[in-house]
mmCIF file of C-alpha atoms in Angstrom:
data_model
loop_
_atom_site.group_PDB
_atom_site.id
_atom_site.type_symbol
_atom_site.label_atom_id
_atom_site.label_comp_id
_atom_site.label_asym_id
_atom_site.label_seq_id
_atom_site.Cartn_x
_atom_site.Cartn_y
_atom_site.Cartn_z
ATOM 1 C CA MET A 1 35.559 46.362 152.650
ATOM 2 C CA SER A 2 37.913 49.336 152.319
ATOM 3 C CA ARG A 3 40.985 49.573 150.088
ATOM 4 C CA GLU A 4 43.129 49.471 153.220
ATOM 5 C CA GLN A 5 41.483 46.216 154.289
ATOM 6 C CA LEU A 6 42.139 44.730 150.834
ATOM 7 C CA THR A 7 45.809 45.692 151.100
ATOM 8 C CA LEU A 8 45.992 44.088 154.530
ATOM 9 C CA LEU A 9 44.361 40.925 153.188
ATOM 10 C CA ARG A 10 46.923 40.646 150.389
ATOM 11 C CA ALA A 11 49.716 41.108 152.916
ATOM 12 C CA GLY A 12 48.107 38.527 155.196
ATOM 13 C CA PHE A 13 47.919 35.995 152.363
ATOM 14 C CA THR A 14 51.579 36.495 151.554
ATOM 15 C CA LYS A 15 52.633 36.318 155.209
ATOM 16 C CA THR A 16 50.617 33.136 155.779
ATOM 17 C CA PHE A 17 51.551 31.149 152.680
ATOM 18 C CA GLN A 18 54.744 32.481 151.136
ATOM 19 C CA PRO A 19 56.912 30.773 153.801
ATOM 20 C CA HIS A 20 55.384 27.431 152.722
ATOM 21 C CA LEU A 21 54.886 27.984 149.002
ATOM 22 C CA GLY A 22 57.113 30.907 148.014
ATOM 23 C CA GLU A 23 59.736 28.698 146.390
ATOM 24 C CA SER A 24 57.214 26.274 144.895
ATOM 25 C CA LYS A 25 55.995 25.931 141.330
ATOM 26 C CA ARG A 26 52.460 26.892 142.426
ATOM 27 C CA TRP A 27 53.145 30.104 144.321
ATOM 28 C CA SER A 28 52.871 32.581 141.444
ATOM 29 C CA ALA A 29 49.466 31.198 140.428
ATOM 30 C CA PHE A 30 48.134 30.999 143.977
ATOM 31 C CA ALA A 31 49.193 34.606 144.621
ATOM 32 C CA PHE A 32 47.683 35.694 141.276
ATOM 33 C CA ILE A 33 44.370 33.991 142.040
ATOM 34 C CA ALA A 34 44.268 35.339 145.598
ATOM 35 C CA ASP A 35 44.956 38.879 144.378
ATOM 36 C CA ILE A 36 42.052 38.745 141.918
ATOM 37 C CA LEU A 37 39.615 37.206 144.412
ATOM 38 C CA ILE A 38 40.581 39.707 147.094
ATOM 39 C CA ALA A 39 40.063 42.611 144.674
ATOM 40 C CA ARG A 40 36.692 41.252 143.562
ATOM 41 C CA SER A 41 35.525 40.713 147.137
ATOM 42 C CA PHE A 42 35.081 44.475 147.281
ATOM 43 C CA SER A 43 32.008 44.083 145.068
ATOM 44 C CA GLN A 44 30.973 40.406 144.953
ATOM 45 C CA PRO A 45 30.850 37.312 147.171
ATOM 46 C CA THR A 46 33.549 34.665 146.854
ATOM 47 C CA MET A 47 32.830 31.008 146.166
ATOM 48 C CA MET A 48 35.600 28.533 145.342
ATOM 49 C CA VAL A 49 35.111 24.975 144.107
ATOM 50 C CA GLU A 50 38.005 22.553 143.838
ATOM 51 C CA THR A 51 38.257 18.961 142.691
ATOM 52 C CA GLY A 52 40.764 16.888 144.607
ATOM 53 C CA CYS A 53 41.598 17.899 148.156
ATOM 54 C CA ALA A 54 44.570 18.125 150.506
ATOM 55 C CA ARG A 55 45.611 14.595 151.388
ATOM 56 C CA GLN A 56 48.672 14.930 153.601
ATOM 57 C CA GLU A 57 49.483 17.495 156.277
ATOM 58 C CA ASN A 58 52.314 19.928 155.428
ATOM 59 C CA ASN A 59 52.753 18.537 151.909
ATOM 60 C CA TRP A 60 53.261 22.038 150.528
ATOM 61 C CA ASN A 61 55.716 21.178 147.773
ATOM 62 C CA GLY A 62 53.992 17.927 146.817
ATOM 63 C CA ASP A 63 50.248 18.549 146.569
ATOM 64 C CA GLY A 64 50.292 22.291 147.250
ATOM 65 C CA GLN A 65 47.683 22.166 150.041
ATOM 66 C CA SER A 66 45.177 24.093 147.928
ATOM 67 C CA THR A 67 42.270 23.148 150.217
ATOM 68 C CA ILE A 68 44.013 24.928 153.090
ATOM 69 C CA VAL A 69 44.890 27.934 150.929
ATOM 70 C CA TRP A 70 41.363 28.380 149.544
ATOM 71 C CA SER A 71 39.796 27.710 152.945
ATOM 72 C CA TRP A 72 41.898 30.452 154.537
ATOM 73 C CA LEU A 73 40.994 32.848 151.745
ATOM 74 C CA ALA A 74 37.289 32.024 151.969
ATOM 75 C CA ALA A 75 37.344 32.663 155.711
ATOM 76 C CA GLN A 76 39.026 36.051 155.259
ATOM 77 C CA LEU A 77 36.602 37.090 152.518
ATOM 78 C CA GLY A 78 33.450 35.740 154.145
ATOM 79 C CA GLY A 79 33.144 33.302 151.262
ATOM 80 C CA LEU A 80 32.679 29.581 150.736
ATOM 81 C CA ILE A 81 34.961 26.741 149.662
ATOM 82 C CA TYR A 82 33.612 23.462 148.314
ATOM 83 C CA SER A 83 35.808 20.479 147.541
ATOM 84 C CA VAL A 84 35.232 16.964 146.248
ATOM 85 C CA ASP A 85 37.475 13.902 146.281
ATOM 86 C CA ILE A 86 36.711 10.270 145.529
ATOM 87 C CA ASN A 87 39.019 8.996 148.298
ATOM 88 C CA THR A 88 37.454 8.867 151.777
ATOM 89 C CA ALA A 89 40.847 9.001 153.527
ATOM 90 C CA ASN A 90 41.788 12.151 151.594
ATOM 91 C CA VAL A 91 38.494 13.761 152.549
ATOM 92 C CA ALA A 92 38.981 12.902 156.224
ATOM 93 C CA THR A 93 42.455 14.456 156.161
ATOM 94 C CA ALA A 94 41.258 17.583 154.368
ATOM 95 C CA ARG A 95 38.349 18.022 156.775
ATOM 96 C CA ALA A 96 40.806 17.948 159.679
ATOM 97 C CA LEU A 97 43.153 20.434 157.981
ATOM 98 C CA ALA A 98 40.434 22.793 156.705
ATOM 99 C CA PRO A 99 37.372 22.335 158.933
ATOM 100 C CA SER A 100 35.444 25.235 157.414
ATOM 101 C CA ALA A 101 35.622 23.758 153.886
ATOM 102 C CA ARG A 102 32.582 21.837 152.659
ATOM 103 C CA ILE A 103 34.199 18.636 151.442
ATOM 104 C CA THR A 104 32.279 15.815 149.772
ATOM 105 C CA VAL A 105 33.261 12.232 148.960
ATOM 106 C CA GLY A 106 32.349 11.509 145.359
ATOM 107 C CA ASP A 107 33.216 11.474 141.685
ATOM 108 C CA SER A 108 34.221 14.984 140.675
ATOM 109 C CA VAL A 109 32.555 14.917 137.243
ATOM 110 C CA GLU A 110 29.203 13.917 138.726
ATOM 111 C CA TYR A 111 29.649 16.374 141.583
ATOM 112 C CA LEU A 112 30.219 19.271 139.167
ATOM 113 C CA ARG A 113 27.407 18.102 136.900
ATOM 114 C CA GLY A 114 25.011 18.391 139.846
ATOM 115 C CA PHE A 115 26.479 21.502 141.479
ATOM 116 C CA ALA A 116 23.406 23.678 141.898
ATOM 117 C CA ASP A 117 25.045 27.073 142.400
ATOM 118 C CA ALA A 118 27.527 27.024 139.505
ATOM 119 C CA SER A 119 26.565 30.560 138.460
ATOM 120 C CA SER A 120 28.084 31.883 141.716
ATOM 121 C CA ILE A 121 31.520 30.254 141.414
ATOM 122 C CA SER A 122 34.439 32.681 141.548
ATOM 123 C CA LEU A 123 37.173 30.044 141.174
ATOM 124 C CA LEU A 124 37.012 26.539 139.713
ATOM 125 C CA TYR A 125 40.240 24.731 140.623
ATOM 126 C CA LEU A 126 40.753 21.356 138.929
ATOM 127 C CA ASP A 127 43.209 18.929 140.565
ATOM 128 C CA SER A 128 41.417 15.634 141.120
ATOM 129 C CA PHE A 129 43.219 12.999 139.072
ATOM 130 C CA ASP A 130 46.907 12.137 139.482
ATOM 131 C CA TYR A 131 48.933 12.770 136.334
ATOM 132 C CA LYS A 132 51.142 10.006 134.966
ATOM 133 C CA PRO A 133 53.672 10.997 132.273
ATOM 134 C CA GLY A 134 52.653 9.789 128.835
ATOM 135 C CA SER A 135 49.019 9.151 129.826
ATOM 136 C CA LEU A 136 46.032 11.283 128.822
ATOM 137 C CA ASN A 137 43.778 9.893 131.573
ATOM 138 C CA ALA A 138 44.177 12.923 133.868
ATOM 139 C CA ALA A 139 43.830 15.408 131.009
ATOM 140 C CA GLU A 140 40.659 13.676 129.778
ATOM 141 C CA HIS A 141 39.199 13.640 133.283
ATOM 142 C CA HIS A 142 39.821 17.341 133.835
ATOM 143 C CA LEU A 143 38.325 18.187 130.455
ATOM 144 C CA ARG A 144 35.163 16.247 131.404
ATOM 145 C CA GLU A 145 35.034 18.151 134.704
ATOM 146 C CA LEU A 146 35.135 21.468 132.900
ATOM 147 C CA GLN A 147 32.698 20.482 130.174
ATOM 148 C CA VAL A 148 29.900 19.463 132.585
ATOM 149 C CA ILE A 149 29.902 22.846 134.339
ATOM 150 C CA TYR A 150 31.387 25.356 131.901
ATOM 151 C CA ASP A 151 28.155 26.726 130.406
ATOM 152 C CA ARG A 152 26.798 27.407 133.909
ATOM 153 C CA LEU A 153 29.873 29.281 135.151
ATOM 154 C CA PRO A 154 29.596 33.065 135.354
ATOM 155 C CA GLN A 155 31.512 35.438 133.112
ATOM 156 C CA ASP A 156 35.006 36.176 134.505
ATOM 157 C CA CYS A 157 35.040 33.008 136.603
ATOM 158 C CA LEU A 158 38.636 31.942 137.201
ATOM 159 C CA ILE A 159 39.405 28.438 135.941
ATOM 160 C CA ALA A 160 42.695 26.916 137.111
ATOM 161 C CA VAL A 161 44.266 23.527 136.445
ATOM 162 C CA ASP A 162 47.147 22.119 138.489
ATOM 163 C CA ASP A 163 50.044 20.008 137.192
ATOM 164 C CA CYS A 164 50.377 21.651 133.781
ATOM 165 C CA ILE A 165 53.821 20.344 132.801
ATOM 166 C CA THR A 166 53.886 21.998 129.359
ATOM 167 C CA PRO A 167 51.116 23.330 127.093
ATOM 168 C CA THR A 168 50.725 19.830 125.622
ATOM 169 C CA GLU A 169 51.552 17.691 128.662
ATOM 170 C CA GLY A 170 49.891 17.411 132.060
ATOM 171 C CA LYS A 171 46.422 17.756 133.517
ATOM 172 C CA GLY A 172 45.551 20.895 131.580
ATOM 173 C CA ALA A 173 46.550 19.852 128.048
ATOM 174 C CA LEU A 174 43.051 19.041 126.777
ATOM 175 C CA VAL A 175 41.399 21.825 128.779
ATOM 176 C CA ARG A 176 43.775 24.254 127.066
ATOM 177 C CA GLN A 177 42.958 22.875 123.619
ATOM 178 C CA TRP A 178 39.198 22.947 124.286
ATOM 179 C CA LEU A 179 39.294 26.521 125.594
ATOM 180 C CA GLU A 180 41.545 27.706 122.770
ATOM 181 C CA GLU A 181 38.992 26.373 120.283
ATOM 182 C CA ARG A 182 36.567 28.798 121.942
ATOM 183 C CA GLY A 183 39.019 31.698 121.704
ATOM 184 C CA ASN A 184 39.958 31.550 125.379
ATOM 185 C CA LEU A 185 43.694 31.801 126.049
ATOM 186 C CA PRO A 186 45.308 31.516 129.507
ATOM 187 C CA VAL A 187 45.702 34.680 131.555
ATOM 188 C CA LEU A 188 48.535 33.022 133.492
ATOM 189 C CA GLU A 189 50.831 30.285 132.193
ATOM 190 C CA GLY A 190 52.619 27.944 134.528
ATOM 191 C CA TYR A 191 52.488 24.761 136.535
ATOM 192 C CA VAL A 192 49.064 26.012 137.592
ATOM 193 C CA THR A 193 47.542 27.557 134.474
ATOM 194 C CA VAL A 194 44.680 30.028 134.822
ATOM 195 C CA TRP A 195 41.919 31.133 132.447
ATOM 196 C CA LEU A 196 39.068 33.627 132.756
ATOM 197 C CA LYS A 197 35.760 32.475 131.335
#
């Protein structure tokens, strides 16, 4: 892929998704992730794995439609997108919205524990458990997701967690603490927070 093609891909991503997400709290992270994956596609294949999938058509400001975003990107880069969700209705919706994504019904922790090709993952996007203010249930779940696959992820794998309200509140609170204990600080702070392994 030439530099010109990479530039066109970045422009295509912006043209396709900025009208839907440009004013949203996720846009800066999605654009950041896309830019890195597009640049890396010059020298390595792209594989994205997400937990939690799109569950309602056109719910750009609510759920963010990450399955659609990553599916589009995978198609442009000749890559793969895998997704897992415990809710069969969500999976049916996501399969209709992103037919090229490989979407599985199941528990995300067990799915990641058994994911055979973890060493090829370019992006691990964690968004499987609804966050309720004041509860650590979602944060604990996302930490378990990361812990069962972390050692098998490749160096420089992007790890992103959705619904990070503050550094100590939201889905990413315990992931942040666990990664910080290992000397890993976020490369992008925000509602979607991003780390590099």
